[in-house]
């Protein structure tokens, strides 16, 4: 950018005209980056437009029944996302309930309690955990967590059976076909459930949530921290009075970011659940479903119309995760801590 | 820390104070950990484990490792609160409990990570101990063949080719777009930013479904490495753009302004100031994006097809990658196949770990902060410049002087 001052001929002070004339190299540079931005815009727009266009055919035929039908038989025209949507939300809900305390506790530990020397190592470790491929989490869930920790042996001893036995009176924890009093009952009713998939997804999203929360916790103003100490409070008192109120929006935003990841998770869930196409509110019972695993399960056998129906399901999933992410960034940006970090 | 009452008083009052026999002062411990804290912690832990053992093995018909741990932990919290409350007031008890809970939650999360990584590597060692696992493909391997036949060389080659193709698209395009977002103002930039942020929400399976429906069903591209790398690119592009955008925004404004004030043009400022300053951060962003892209299974599942033979040509025929091979192998019920699946997962994990360590080594620091060696190098360079300038100035002065004398 070359700024050229055009001097008036007479000596009086008048506002000078400042003209911004980009050099040819600059002009090329602007054009080039603009082309890059435009091509990304076109590519991303293409994904969205194509999804909507292809989903349109299926949505036109199914109409409002798309939201209320449980079965998935697109070739006979009887299909909808009621069951898979509920399944997706239940898995994500279980995951969030488990991941939130883990993430918040770890974030507090790293930002408040950990020795200063360990801090950067811990941050790297949490980031590393977020980078572990989902198929590895799936393997762990299927080969270690389920058979060795949650549903052990022929009788299915473990946390799941304990929950079903003692909390089975809550409809959510009820398990049809399981008799807690019968020691010979099989473990299969407790396997491949929403709950186990949720535990695995929780471990996948906890590091993502943790790094957002840690970031805002560590931004809490030093002056206010020292003020709280000077008034004689304990460390926990300082955290409750300064760090948590300051980081509340970050906690909400991080949790919603994790929720977005949990809703879209495919492979780990696919490896663990045994898919069913009815609304299954019993989270401990065999049989679960999610939109992403529906797509992974059915894409191969799909006809032209079946692909369109899967597209509609994918579009619904995309819209939900989009909504969650937009809300998350709005919450973070409008808060006090967001003003610092943003 | 309290000070002696006499220390702050005026000199007049100090005279009688000198007469007073003062008790011998002992050095006070200023460490934040006291012996009673440690004793309370150890005592609570021992008590909790003993009581739980008594409960589980002698008194009640409880069983199960997880139950043991949970009961012991709850008892530990109770005992710890009780022991601390004998010395301290309510707020301190709550403080200690919160610290204990926070420590243990962090421990659980890190333990889970160690277990996930360790379990995969441990189960993968069966396949890893056979050298053919890294050099052969699965073409001639039946479901019942032992582990010394067949391997995952084809999947490793497929992974490398797919991620390389995806990087060839995403890195230049992503960085150009990030620079565009940094430099440009106006409606277009806002639109691009909004769309990029929206697309980070795109679940990876939907990216795969997009490529499947758009390119494979309509026979533009067959199921191949190329289709898979397009799907990976669609998934990675918004991630790379956002990460690069964040890093570029961290470049201090005064550096850019200094460059502009010295008369550099916009693109020279970006090329010689902004990008070099953010280099380590950008590298980290790209490497972390690579780690995400390399481990994604779902887009590849829909677009790459599954092959058991080596296929180095990304343009035709199915091409397997490591996550896809893992996924397909563990679905078998044969223990050898499952062992191969774990071997492939361990290989994938090892690649991700290496990428991660490289990313940390290259870019652990925010832009503008140099390592010790880089600082020394910069200092040496400016010293050299300073010397050059002074010598040149001296030369100039001397020559001017000679000119004047001769004239």
XYZ file of C-alpha atoms in Angstrom:
749
model
C 0.000 0.000 0.000
C 1.497 3.280 -0.982
C 0.024 6.378 0.517
C 0.468 9.373 -1.700
C -0.053 12.807 -0.249
C -1.230 15.318 -2.809
C 0.121 18.668 -1.642
C -1.995 21.705 -2.441
C -0.040 24.513 -4.187
C -0.685 27.164 -1.556
C 0.840 27.112 1.895
C -2.354 27.212 4.021
C -3.167 24.140 6.060
C -6.108 22.316 4.570
C -6.923 18.647 5.098
C -4.693 16.597 2.835
C -6.191 14.123 0.442
C -4.910 10.631 1.184
C -5.226 8.195 -1.678
C -4.672 4.458 -1.167
C -3.286 3.103 -4.400
C -2.336 -0.581 -4.079
C 0.728 -1.638 -6.032
C 0.215 -4.262 -8.780
C 1.708 -6.915 -6.510
C -0.743 -5.974 -3.779
C -3.639 -6.072 -6.186
C -2.629 -9.554 -7.298
C -2.285 -10.600 -3.654
C -5.812 -9.374 -2.835
C -7.227 -11.147 -5.870
C -5.393 -14.350 -5.000
C -6.570 -14.520 -1.382
C -10.056 -13.523 -2.459
C -10.038 -16.409 -4.925
C -8.969 -18.739 -2.117
C -11.775 -17.493 0.101
C -14.285 -17.791 -2.720
C -13.291 -21.349 -3.565
C -13.710 -22.392 0.059
C -17.073 -20.635 0.047
C -18.110 -22.493 -3.108
C -16.907 -25.846 -1.803
C -18.620 -25.508 1.560
C -21.727 -24.071 -0.031
C -21.768 -27.011 -2.432
C -21.778 -29.490 0.453
C -24.682 -27.737 2.142
C -26.641 -27.157 -1.054
C -26.143 -30.686 -2.342
C -27.187 -32.195 0.999
C -30.342 -30.085 1.050
C -31.118 -30.787 -2.607
C -30.724 -34.551 -2.335
C -32.504 -34.704 1.006
C -35.382 -32.727 -0.513
C -36.660 -35.671 -2.528
C -37.007 -37.901 0.504
C -38.379 -35.133 2.686
C -41.006 -34.274 0.070
C -42.333 -37.789 0.122
C -42.124 -38.404 3.848
C -43.285 -34.953 4.858
C -43.937 -34.489 8.558
C -43.932 -38.253 9.105
C -40.146 -38.065 8.749
C -39.991 -36.742 12.290
C -42.484 -39.175 13.809
C -41.822 -42.528 12.110
C -39.583 -44.954 13.951
C -38.914 -47.544 11.246
C -36.315 -47.117 8.495
C -37.651 -48.757 5.322
C -37.201 -46.075 2.679
C -37.985 -48.364 -0.255
C -41.483 -49.004 1.045
C -41.841 -45.335 1.913
C -42.052 -45.972 5.641
C -39.123 -44.175 7.199
C -38.362 -41.517 9.753
C -35.819 -40.413 12.316
C -37.897 -40.598 15.500
C -36.052 -43.663 16.839
C -32.531 -42.756 15.696
C -32.899 -39.153 16.808
C -33.976 -40.186 20.306
C -31.139 -42.728 20.367
C -28.606 -40.094 19.317
C -29.807 -37.664 21.986
C -29.755 -40.368 24.684
C -26.185 -41.434 23.855
C -25.072 -37.800 23.797
C -26.923 -37.138 27.054
C -25.231 -40.026 28.873
C -21.892 -38.915 27.443
C -22.343 -35.321 28.622
C -23.446 -36.386 32.121
C -20.274 -38.452 32.531
C -17.884 -36.159 30.674
C -18.890 -32.895 32.377
C -17.594 -33.649 35.896
C -14.475 -35.310 34.469
C -13.724 -32.354 32.211
C -14.518 -29.685 34.798
C -12.502 -31.438 37.514
C -9.519 -31.926 35.231
C -9.690 -28.350 33.960
C -9.759 -27.029 37.547
C -6.894 -29.313 38.503
C -4.738 -28.149 35.600
C -5.461 -24.449 36.012
C -5.570 -24.233 39.833
C -3.922 -27.167 41.572
C -1.268 -28.671 39.314
C 2.366 -27.759 39.970
C 3.516 -25.118 37.501
C 6.143 -27.400 35.985
C 3.605 -30.106 35.189
C 1.054 -27.767 33.666
C 2.195 -27.652 30.058
C 2.750 -31.423 30.027
C -0.786 -31.991 31.298
C -2.201 -29.637 28.675
C -0.368 -31.583 25.955
C -1.654 -34.863 27.353
C -5.255 -33.682 27.253
C -4.768 -32.428 23.693
C -3.254 -35.782 22.786
C -6.277 -37.538 24.221
C -8.472 -35.455 21.923
C -6.375 -36.577 18.944
C -6.703 -40.335 19.565
C -8.655 -41.802 16.618
C -12.249 -42.721 17.374
C -11.794 -46.282 16.153
C -9.250 -46.805 18.952
C -11.822 -45.671 21.534
C -14.291 -48.022 19.884
C -11.912 -50.977 20.209
C -11.270 -50.166 23.834
C -14.984 -49.903 24.564
C -15.866 -53.113 22.793
C -12.972 -55.345 23.902
C -12.084 -54.002 27.363
C -14.746 -51.742 28.861
C -17.797 -53.809 28.052
C -16.616 -57.387 28.749
C -14.145 -56.653 31.548
C -15.444 -53.645 33.438
C -19.148 -53.048 32.955
C -20.716 -56.391 32.036
C -18.397 -59.067 33.371
C -18.795 -62.770 32.711
C -21.818 -64.919 31.983
C -24.040 -63.270 34.584
C -23.051 -59.791 33.534
C -21.796 -58.626 36.907
C -20.789 -55.060 37.183
C -22.022 -51.523 37.257
C -24.738 -51.992 34.627
C -26.362 -54.888 36.439
C -26.072 -53.094 39.761
C -27.781 -50.013 38.328
C -30.523 -52.128 36.747
C -31.106 -54.022 39.995
C -31.209 -51.140 42.436
C -32.373 -48.272 40.228
C -34.559 -50.336 37.894
C -37.688 -48.681 39.319
C -36.713 -45.538 37.413
C -38.081 -46.090 33.883
C -34.816 -44.918 32.307
C -32.835 -47.663 34.076
C -35.372 -50.450 33.609
C -34.244 -53.509 31.655
C -36.906 -55.674 30.043
C -36.263 -59.382 30.228
C -33.739 -59.166 33.047
C -34.477 -60.783 36.404
C -32.135 -59.472 39.072
C -33.069 -62.308 41.388
C -32.146 -65.000 38.900
C -28.419 -65.767 39.103
C -28.560 -67.742 35.865
C -29.828 -64.849 33.752
C -27.587 -64.079 30.801
C -25.456 -61.013 30.323
C -26.655 -60.296 26.806
C -29.543 -58.087 27.913
C -27.021 -55.652 29.392
C -24.606 -55.458 26.456
C -24.445 -53.136 23.445
C -26.584 -50.564 25.193
C -26.965 -46.804 25.008
C -25.173 -46.507 28.351
C -21.997 -48.286 27.246
C -21.842 -46.304 24.004
C -22.344 -43.156 26.099
C -19.423 -44.008 28.401
C -17.098 -44.456 25.411
C -18.265 -41.232 23.761
C -17.837 -39.446 27.115
C -14.125 -40.265 27.124
C -13.829 -38.979 23.568
C -15.445 -35.624 24.265
C -14.087 -34.979 27.771
C -10.686 -33.720 26.512
C -12.360 -31.304 24.061
C -14.550 -29.910 26.832
C -11.617 -29.838 29.239
C -9.400 -27.724 27.002
C -12.107 -25.070 26.484
C -12.824 -24.920 30.237
C -9.138 -24.796 31.189
C -8.588 -21.962 28.742
C -11.262 -19.767 30.354
C -10.353 -20.762 33.926
C -6.768 -19.685 33.388
C -8.010 -16.323 32.036
C -9.633 -15.425 35.372
C -8.150 -12.049 36.379
C -5.193 -12.256 38.742
C -6.289 -9.123 40.590
C -9.597 -10.675 41.567
C -7.920 -13.912 42.606
C -5.515 -12.045 44.847
C -8.369 -9.923 46.150
C -10.216 -13.042 47.214
C -7.109 -14.426 48.943
C -6.507 -11.098 50.621
C -9.978 -11.259 52.109
C -8.874 -14.472 53.756
C -10.629 -17.122 51.725
C -9.383 -20.637 51.045
C -8.431 -21.790 47.579
C -11.828 -23.421 47.019
C -13.506 -20.235 48.249
C -11.480 -18.275 45.670
C -12.458 -20.745 42.934
C -16.130 -20.477 43.819
C -16.075 -16.710 44.075
C -13.793 -15.838 41.134
C -12.871 -18.665 38.784
C -16.210 -20.423 38.377
C -18.353 -17.288 37.860
C -15.751 -15.959 35.424
C -15.575 -19.236 33.541
C -19.268 -20.121 33.593
C -19.824 -19.251 29.953
C -16.725 -21.205 28.991
C -18.049 -24.219 30.851
C -21.381 -23.994 29.031
C -19.721 -23.355 25.675
C -17.226 -26.190 26.122
C -19.994 -28.568 27.130
C -22.011 -27.682 24.045
C -18.954 -28.134 21.858
C -18.565 -31.599 23.366
C -22.267 -32.218 22.770
C -21.797 -31.385 19.090
C -18.965 -33.905 18.858
C -20.983 -36.517 20.738
C -23.971 -36.178 18.399
C -21.850 -36.768 15.303
C -19.699 -39.626 16.599
C -19.948 -42.664 14.323
C -17.420 -45.456 14.500
C -17.072 -45.977 18.233
C -20.863 -46.020 18.583
C -21.256 -48.298 15.562
C -18.812 -50.838 17.021
C -20.637 -51.016 20.334
C -24.384 -50.761 19.824
C -26.664 -53.334 18.285
C -28.924 -51.192 16.128
C -32.692 -51.193 16.537
C -35.306 -48.977 14.959
C -37.772 -48.401 17.761
C -37.602 -45.701 20.406
C -35.596 -47.326 23.197
C -35.729 -45.251 26.367
C -34.083 -47.954 28.531
C -30.475 -46.878 28.440
C -29.095 -50.002 30.140
C -30.819 -52.446 27.833
C -29.380 -54.132 24.752
C -30.200 -52.198 21.604
C -29.581 -48.571 20.739
C -29.459 -46.367 17.701
C -27.936 -43.181 16.363
C -28.219 -41.226 13.134
C -24.560 -41.529 12.229
C -24.438 -45.275 12.752
C -27.635 -45.580 10.706
C -25.809 -43.934 7.801
C -22.755 -46.154 8.254
C -24.995 -49.215 8.424
C -27.280 -48.561 5.495
C -25.307 -46.609 2.899
C -24.243 -49.738 1.008
C -27.665 -51.211 0.478
C -29.279 -47.893 -0.320
C -31.002 -47.360 -3.647
C -31.225 -43.917 -5.208
C -34.153 -43.039 -3.016
C -32.577 -44.740 -0.009
C -29.496 -42.528 -0.405
C -31.786 -39.534 -0.504
C -33.428 -40.674 2.732
C -29.997 -41.119 4.343
C -29.123 -37.626 3.128
C -32.208 -36.325 4.905
C -31.091 -38.037 8.105
C -27.581 -36.613 7.623
C -29.039 -33.160 7.063
C -31.059 -33.429 10.268
C -27.899 -34.430 12.166
C -25.935 -31.590 10.585
C -28.627 -29.036 11.485
C -28.690 -30.198 15.115
C -24.902 -30.093 15.502
C -24.834 -26.734 13.728
C -27.417 -25.329 16.119
C -25.502 -26.639 19.124
C -22.197 -25.205 17.857
C -23.703 -21.804 17.021
C -25.264 -21.607 20.489
C -21.942 -22.623 22.028
C -19.963 -19.926 20.271
C -22.664 -17.334 21.023
C -22.561 -18.209 24.729
C -18.769 -18.036 24.844
C -18.494 -14.832 22.826
C -21.088 -12.881 24.771
C -19.585 -13.644 28.140
C -16.959 -11.747 30.051
C -14.350 -14.463 29.624
C -15.168 -14.645 25.914
C -14.346 -10.973 25.595
C -10.897 -11.739 26.963
C -10.217 -14.878 24.960
C -11.914 -13.845 21.775
C 3.329 -14.106 58.145
C 3.267 -12.024 61.292
C 6.069 -9.715 62.303
C 7.268 -8.990 65.805
C 5.237 -6.274 67.536
C 8.309 -4.207 68.263
C 9.742 -4.017 64.822
C 7.533 -1.212 63.543
C 7.662 1.120 66.537
C 9.510 4.417 66.788
C 13.134 4.548 68.074
C 11.994 6.151 71.341
C 9.956 3.094 72.208
C 12.692 0.753 71.104
C 14.956 1.543 74.043
C 12.934 -0.212 76.756
C 12.170 -3.025 74.335
C 15.819 -3.929 74.160
C 15.753 -4.635 77.880
C 12.860 -7.082 77.648
C 13.981 -10.687 77.559
C 12.643 -12.044 74.276
C 12.021 -15.733 73.811
C 14.299 -17.471 71.338
C 12.648 -17.301 67.934
C 12.315 -20.557 66.063
C 12.192 -20.614 62.294
C 8.639 -20.972 61.142
C 7.799 -23.385 58.360
C 6.343 -21.493 55.412
C 5.706 -24.540 53.278
C 2.128 -24.957 52.138
C 2.084 -28.660 53.009
C 2.066 -29.445 56.720
C 2.676 -32.728 58.412
C -0.897 -32.960 59.697
C -2.222 -32.614 56.128
C -0.147 -35.529 54.912
C -1.076 -37.602 57.949
C -4.788 -36.902 57.434
C -4.527 -37.913 53.782
C -2.623 -41.124 54.475
C -4.791 -41.983 57.445
C -8.003 -41.506 55.504
C -6.693 -43.639 52.625
C -5.572 -46.497 54.895
C -8.799 -46.368 56.874
C -10.960 -46.374 53.752
C -9.194 -49.334 52.157
C -9.294 -51.340 55.403
C -12.980 -50.648 56.052
C -13.910 -51.495 52.473
C -11.926 -54.724 52.601
C -13.689 -55.627 55.838
C -17.036 -54.824 54.260
C -16.411 -56.703 51.044
C -14.572 -59.789 52.285
C -15.988 -60.339 55.783
C -19.284 -58.598 56.460
C -21.451 -58.032 53.410
C -21.904 -60.139 50.257
C -20.539 -57.409 47.990
C -18.213 -58.115 45.113
C -16.738 -56.500 42.048
C -13.629 -54.392 41.539
C -15.466 -51.271 40.429
C -17.756 -51.433 43.479
C -14.741 -51.825 45.755
C -13.080 -48.753 44.297
C -16.246 -46.653 44.498
C -17.039 -47.600 48.102
C -13.410 -47.106 49.147
C -13.330 -43.689 47.500
C -16.539 -42.514 49.186
C -15.281 -43.752 52.571
C -11.974 -41.997 51.927
C -13.748 -38.681 51.344
C -15.760 -39.161 54.538
C -12.751 -40.060 56.684
C -10.680 -37.263 55.198
C -13.366 -34.696 56.014
C -13.611 -36.077 59.540
C -9.844 -35.948 60.143
C -9.443 -32.438 58.734
C -12.430 -31.153 60.707
C -10.638 -32.064 63.972
C -8.005 -29.360 63.294
C -9.704 -26.918 60.972
C -12.879 -24.932 60.457
C -15.682 -25.604 57.956
C -14.368 -23.625 54.973
C -11.002 -25.386 55.173
C -12.718 -28.786 55.241
C -14.644 -27.876 52.109
C -11.438 -26.613 50.511
C -9.623 -29.868 51.211
C -12.526 -31.962 49.901
C -12.760 -29.914 46.694
C -9.024 -30.307 46.151
C -9.259 -34.059 46.693
C -12.185 -34.413 44.260
C -10.494 -32.267 41.608
C -7.260 -34.252 41.889
C -9.065 -37.556 41.597
C -11.179 -36.491 38.582
C -8.044 -35.428 36.733
C -6.420 -38.693 37.737
C -9.387 -40.692 36.398
C -9.316 -38.903 33.037
C -5.570 -39.342 32.597
C -5.783 -42.941 33.776
C -8.485 -43.571 31.159
C -6.202 -42.158 28.483
C -3.270 -44.285 29.606
C -5.529 -47.351 29.630
C -6.880 -46.630 26.133
C -3.406 -46.140 24.659
C -1.753 -48.877 26.685
C -4.461 -51.452 25.983
C -4.303 -50.855 22.228
C -0.510 -51.074 22.143
C -0.526 -54.146 24.391
C -3.060 -56.009 22.265
C -1.224 -54.847 19.161
C 2.061 -56.447 20.219
C 0.979 -59.910 18.996
C 0.761 -58.640 15.436
C 3.715 -56.285 15.798
C 6.071 -59.079 16.795
C 5.780 -60.567 13.294
C 7.893 -58.584 10.821
C 5.680 -59.649 7.911
C 2.868 -57.607 9.472
C 4.549 -54.458 8.170
C 5.674 -55.778 4.784
C 2.837 -57.912 3.393
C -0.768 -57.262 2.438
C -3.808 -59.436 3.110
C -4.241 -60.765 -0.445
C -3.377 -64.390 0.324
C -4.476 -64.418 3.939
C -7.518 -66.481 4.835
C -9.526 -65.952 8.002
C -7.843 -68.896 9.737
C -4.238 -68.163 8.790
C -1.788 -67.570 11.651
C -0.206 -64.191 12.226
C 2.984 -64.956 10.296
C 1.015 -64.633 7.063
C -0.277 -61.318 5.832
C 0.014 -57.783 7.125
C -1.138 -54.227 6.784
C 1.402 -52.759 4.401
C -1.407 -51.964 1.959
C -3.352 -50.066 4.615
C -0.282 -48.097 5.717
C 0.447 -47.098 2.106
C -3.229 -46.202 1.621
C -3.276 -44.029 4.743
C -0.130 -42.170 3.707
C -1.371 -41.570 0.155
C -4.824 -40.445 1.222
C -3.563 -38.034 3.860
C -0.882 -36.698 1.495
C -3.495 -36.018 -1.197
C -5.773 -34.379 1.356
C -2.918 -32.192 2.620
C -2.012 -31.106 -0.914
C -5.523 -29.639 -1.160
C -6.173 -28.426 2.384
C -2.878 -26.761 3.332
C -2.555 -24.225 0.465
C -6.286 -23.623 0.230
C -6.749 -23.455 3.988
C -3.841 -21.060 4.543
C -4.909 -18.808 1.649
C -8.404 -18.679 3.065
C -7.075 -17.917 6.565
C -4.971 -15.039 5.172
C -8.057 -13.818 3.311
C -10.034 -13.826 6.561
C -7.217 -11.917 8.247
C -6.744 -9.232 5.591
C -10.124 -8.723 4.002
C -13.014 -6.801 5.468
C -16.559 -6.742 4.210
C -19.508 -8.933 3.474
C -17.658 -11.690 1.615
C -15.170 -12.244 4.443
C -17.993 -12.367 6.982
C -19.855 -14.902 4.841
C -16.778 -17.110 4.425
C -16.058 -16.982 8.143
C -19.649 -17.863 9.022
C -19.752 -20.772 6.586
C -16.395 -22.136 7.742
C -17.530 -22.038 11.344
C -20.778 -23.765 10.394
C -18.903 -26.458 8.496
C -16.768 -27.401 11.498
C -20.044 -28.799 12.831
C -20.360 -31.128 9.844
C -20.194 -34.681 11.234
C -17.489 -36.648 9.416
C -19.941 -39.326 8.326
C -22.006 -36.672 6.530
C -18.862 -35.506 4.712
C -18.382 -39.093 3.589
C -22.033 -39.379 2.571
C -21.700 -36.181 0.526
C -18.775 -37.523 -1.480
C -20.497 -40.894 -1.809
C -23.696 -39.404 -3.205
C -22.100 -36.673 -5.287
C -19.163 -38.483 -6.864
C -19.504 -42.229 -6.424
C -23.219 -42.829 -7.043
C -23.063 -40.584 -10.101
C -19.939 -42.439 -11.336
C -17.702 -39.377 -11.533
C -15.107 -41.150 -9.413
C -15.120 -44.774 -8.405
C -14.497 -45.954 -4.868
C -10.833 -45.171 -4.554
C -8.130 -43.425 -2.616
C -8.967 -40.201 -4.433
C -12.601 -40.274 -3.310
C -11.460 -40.970 0.254
C -8.989 -38.096 0.205
C -11.688 -35.752 -1.114
C -13.921 -36.775 1.795
C -11.053 -36.255 4.260
C -10.341 -32.841 2.689
C -13.962 -31.735 3.077
C -13.760 -32.725 6.729
C -10.298 -31.236 7.412
C -10.594 -27.947 5.522
C -12.768 -26.065 8.048
C -10.650 -27.414 10.936
C -7.401 -26.201 9.345
C -8.902 -22.816 8.401
C -10.185 -22.155 11.904
C -6.974 -23.245 13.596
C -4.854 -21.172 11.196
C -7.178 -18.181 11.644
C -6.742 -18.306 15.419
C -2.946 -18.527 15.096
C -2.717 -15.669 12.561
C -4.808 -13.467 14.804
C -2.264 -13.913 17.602
C 0.457 -12.162 15.565
C 1.026 -8.881 17.414
C -0.481 -5.901 15.614
C 2.541 -3.684 16.270
C 4.736 -5.992 14.162
C 2.378 -5.577 11.209
C 2.112 -1.833 11.766
C 5.877 -1.483 11.992
C 6.250 -3.272 8.688
C 3.601 -1.096 7.003
C 5.140 2.039 8.511
C 8.503 1.113 7.025
C 6.840 1.216 3.640
C 6.290 -2.477 2.978
C 3.279 -3.366 0.894
C 0.444 -5.483 2.242
C 1.534 -8.738 0.699
C 5.156 -8.195 1.737
C 3.934 -7.638 5.287
C 1.985 -10.909 5.188
C 4.796 -12.822 3.495
C 7.753 -11.488 5.480
C 6.190 -10.654 8.849
C 2.873 -12.353 9.549
C 3.529 -15.824 8.168
C 7.091 -16.222 9.561
C 5.954 -15.021 12.983
C 3.112 -17.521 13.018
C 5.113 -20.323 11.428
C 5.350 -22.615 14.416
C 1.680 -22.116 15.261
C 0.632 -22.782 11.693
C 2.725 -25.943 11.599
C 1.062 -27.118 14.790
C -2.373 -26.358 13.371
C -1.640 -28.349 10.222
C -0.146 -31.282 12.119
C -3.053 -31.462 14.547
C -5.470 -31.307 11.610
C -3.497 -34.153 10.023
C -3.819 -36.197 13.197
C -7.589 -35.682 13.100
C -7.821 -36.523 9.412
C -5.602 -39.593 9.585
C -7.709 -41.207 12.277
C -11.125 -40.643 10.755
C -12.823 -43.851 9.786
C -16.343 -42.887 8.830
C -15.715 -40.779 5.684
C -13.261 -43.412 4.428
C -15.727 -46.202 5.131
C -18.185 -44.777 2.624
C -15.747 -43.706 -0.056
C -12.608 -45.871 -0.174
C -14.090 -49.334 -0.443
C -12.226 -52.191 1.248
C -9.352 -53.962 -0.449
C -7.120 -56.718 0.858
C -4.439 -56.185 -1.766
C -1.820 -53.502 -2.134
C -3.074 -50.711 -4.363
C -0.763 -47.760 -4.756
C -2.884 -46.055 -7.409
C -5.319 -43.635 -5.799
C -7.252 -43.083 -9.023
C -8.827 -46.505 -9.376
C -9.861 -49.528 -7.342
C -10.572 -49.576 -3.629
C -7.792 -48.493 -1.305
C -7.733 -49.423 2.380
C -6.445 -47.141 5.112
C -5.352 -48.032 8.638
C -8.523 -47.003 10.510
C -10.679 -48.741 7.929
C -8.540 -51.893 8.107
C -8.845 -51.839 11.906
C -12.605 -51.477 11.668
C -13.026 -54.294 9.155
C -10.592 -56.682 10.848
C -12.080 -56.482 14.338
C -15.563 -57.174 12.992
C -14.345 -60.726 12.278
C -14.746 -63.324 14.985
C -11.356 -64.963 14.405
C -8.821 -64.120 17.132
C -6.014 -63.773 14.553
C -8.029 -61.222 12.607
C -8.810 -59.311 15.794
C -5.098 -59.368 16.683
C -4.349 -57.931 13.226
C -6.991 -55.281 13.815
C -5.321 -54.282 17.070
C -1.974 -54.273 15.310
C -3.352 -51.860 12.707
C -4.886 -49.693 15.462
C -1.574 -49.652 17.331
C 0.225 -48.602 14.144
C -2.301 -45.822 13.600
C -1.934 -44.734 17.213
C 1.851 -44.726 16.884
C 1.612 -42.463 13.813
C -0.703 -40.079 15.682
C 1.638 -40.052 18.708
C 4.648 -39.241 16.515
C 2.734 -36.470 14.721
C 1.715 -35.085 18.079
C 5.212 -35.077 19.536
C 6.514 -33.397 16.360
C 3.791 -30.756 16.647
C 4.739 -30.056 20.270
C 8.446 -29.844 19.491
C 7.914 -27.462 16.578
C 5.297 -25.205 18.019
C 5.030 -25.251 21.778
C 5.430 -21.484 21.934
C 3.185 -18.579 21.058
C 4.266 -16.411 18.108
C 7.064 -13.972 18.770
C 8.553 -16.008 21.615
C 11.872 -17.520 20.619
C 13.753 -20.447 22.048
C 17.117 -19.760 23.700
C 19.054 -20.767 20.604
C 16.889 -18.659 18.289
C 17.299 -15.710 20.660
C 21.070 -16.085 20.557
C 20.990 -16.341 16.770
C 18.916 -13.176 16.507
C 21.234 -11.340 18.921
C 24.283 -12.412 16.913
C 22.682 -11.256 13.666
C 21.875 -7.825 15.012
C 25.376 -7.519 16.466
C 26.779 -8.301 13.040
C 24.522 -5.688 11.499
C 25.534 -3.107 14.057
C 29.218 -3.770 13.371
C 28.678 -3.583 9.624
C 26.834 -0.289 9.969
C 29.508 1.294 12.168
C 32.291 0.125 9.856
C 30.431 1.447 6.824
C 29.796 4.728 8.599
C 33.462 5.013 9.478
C 34.449 4.250 5.901
C 32.066 6.867 4.678
C 33.391 9.453 7.092
C 36.968 8.668 6.133
C 36.247 8.900 2.434
C 34.336 12.164 2.896
C 37.264 13.496 4.872
C 39.758 12.517 2.164
C 37.537 14.077 -0.469
C 37.355 17.315 1.440
C 41.121 17.424 2.006
C 41.928 16.731 -1.602
C 39.503 19.430 -2.644
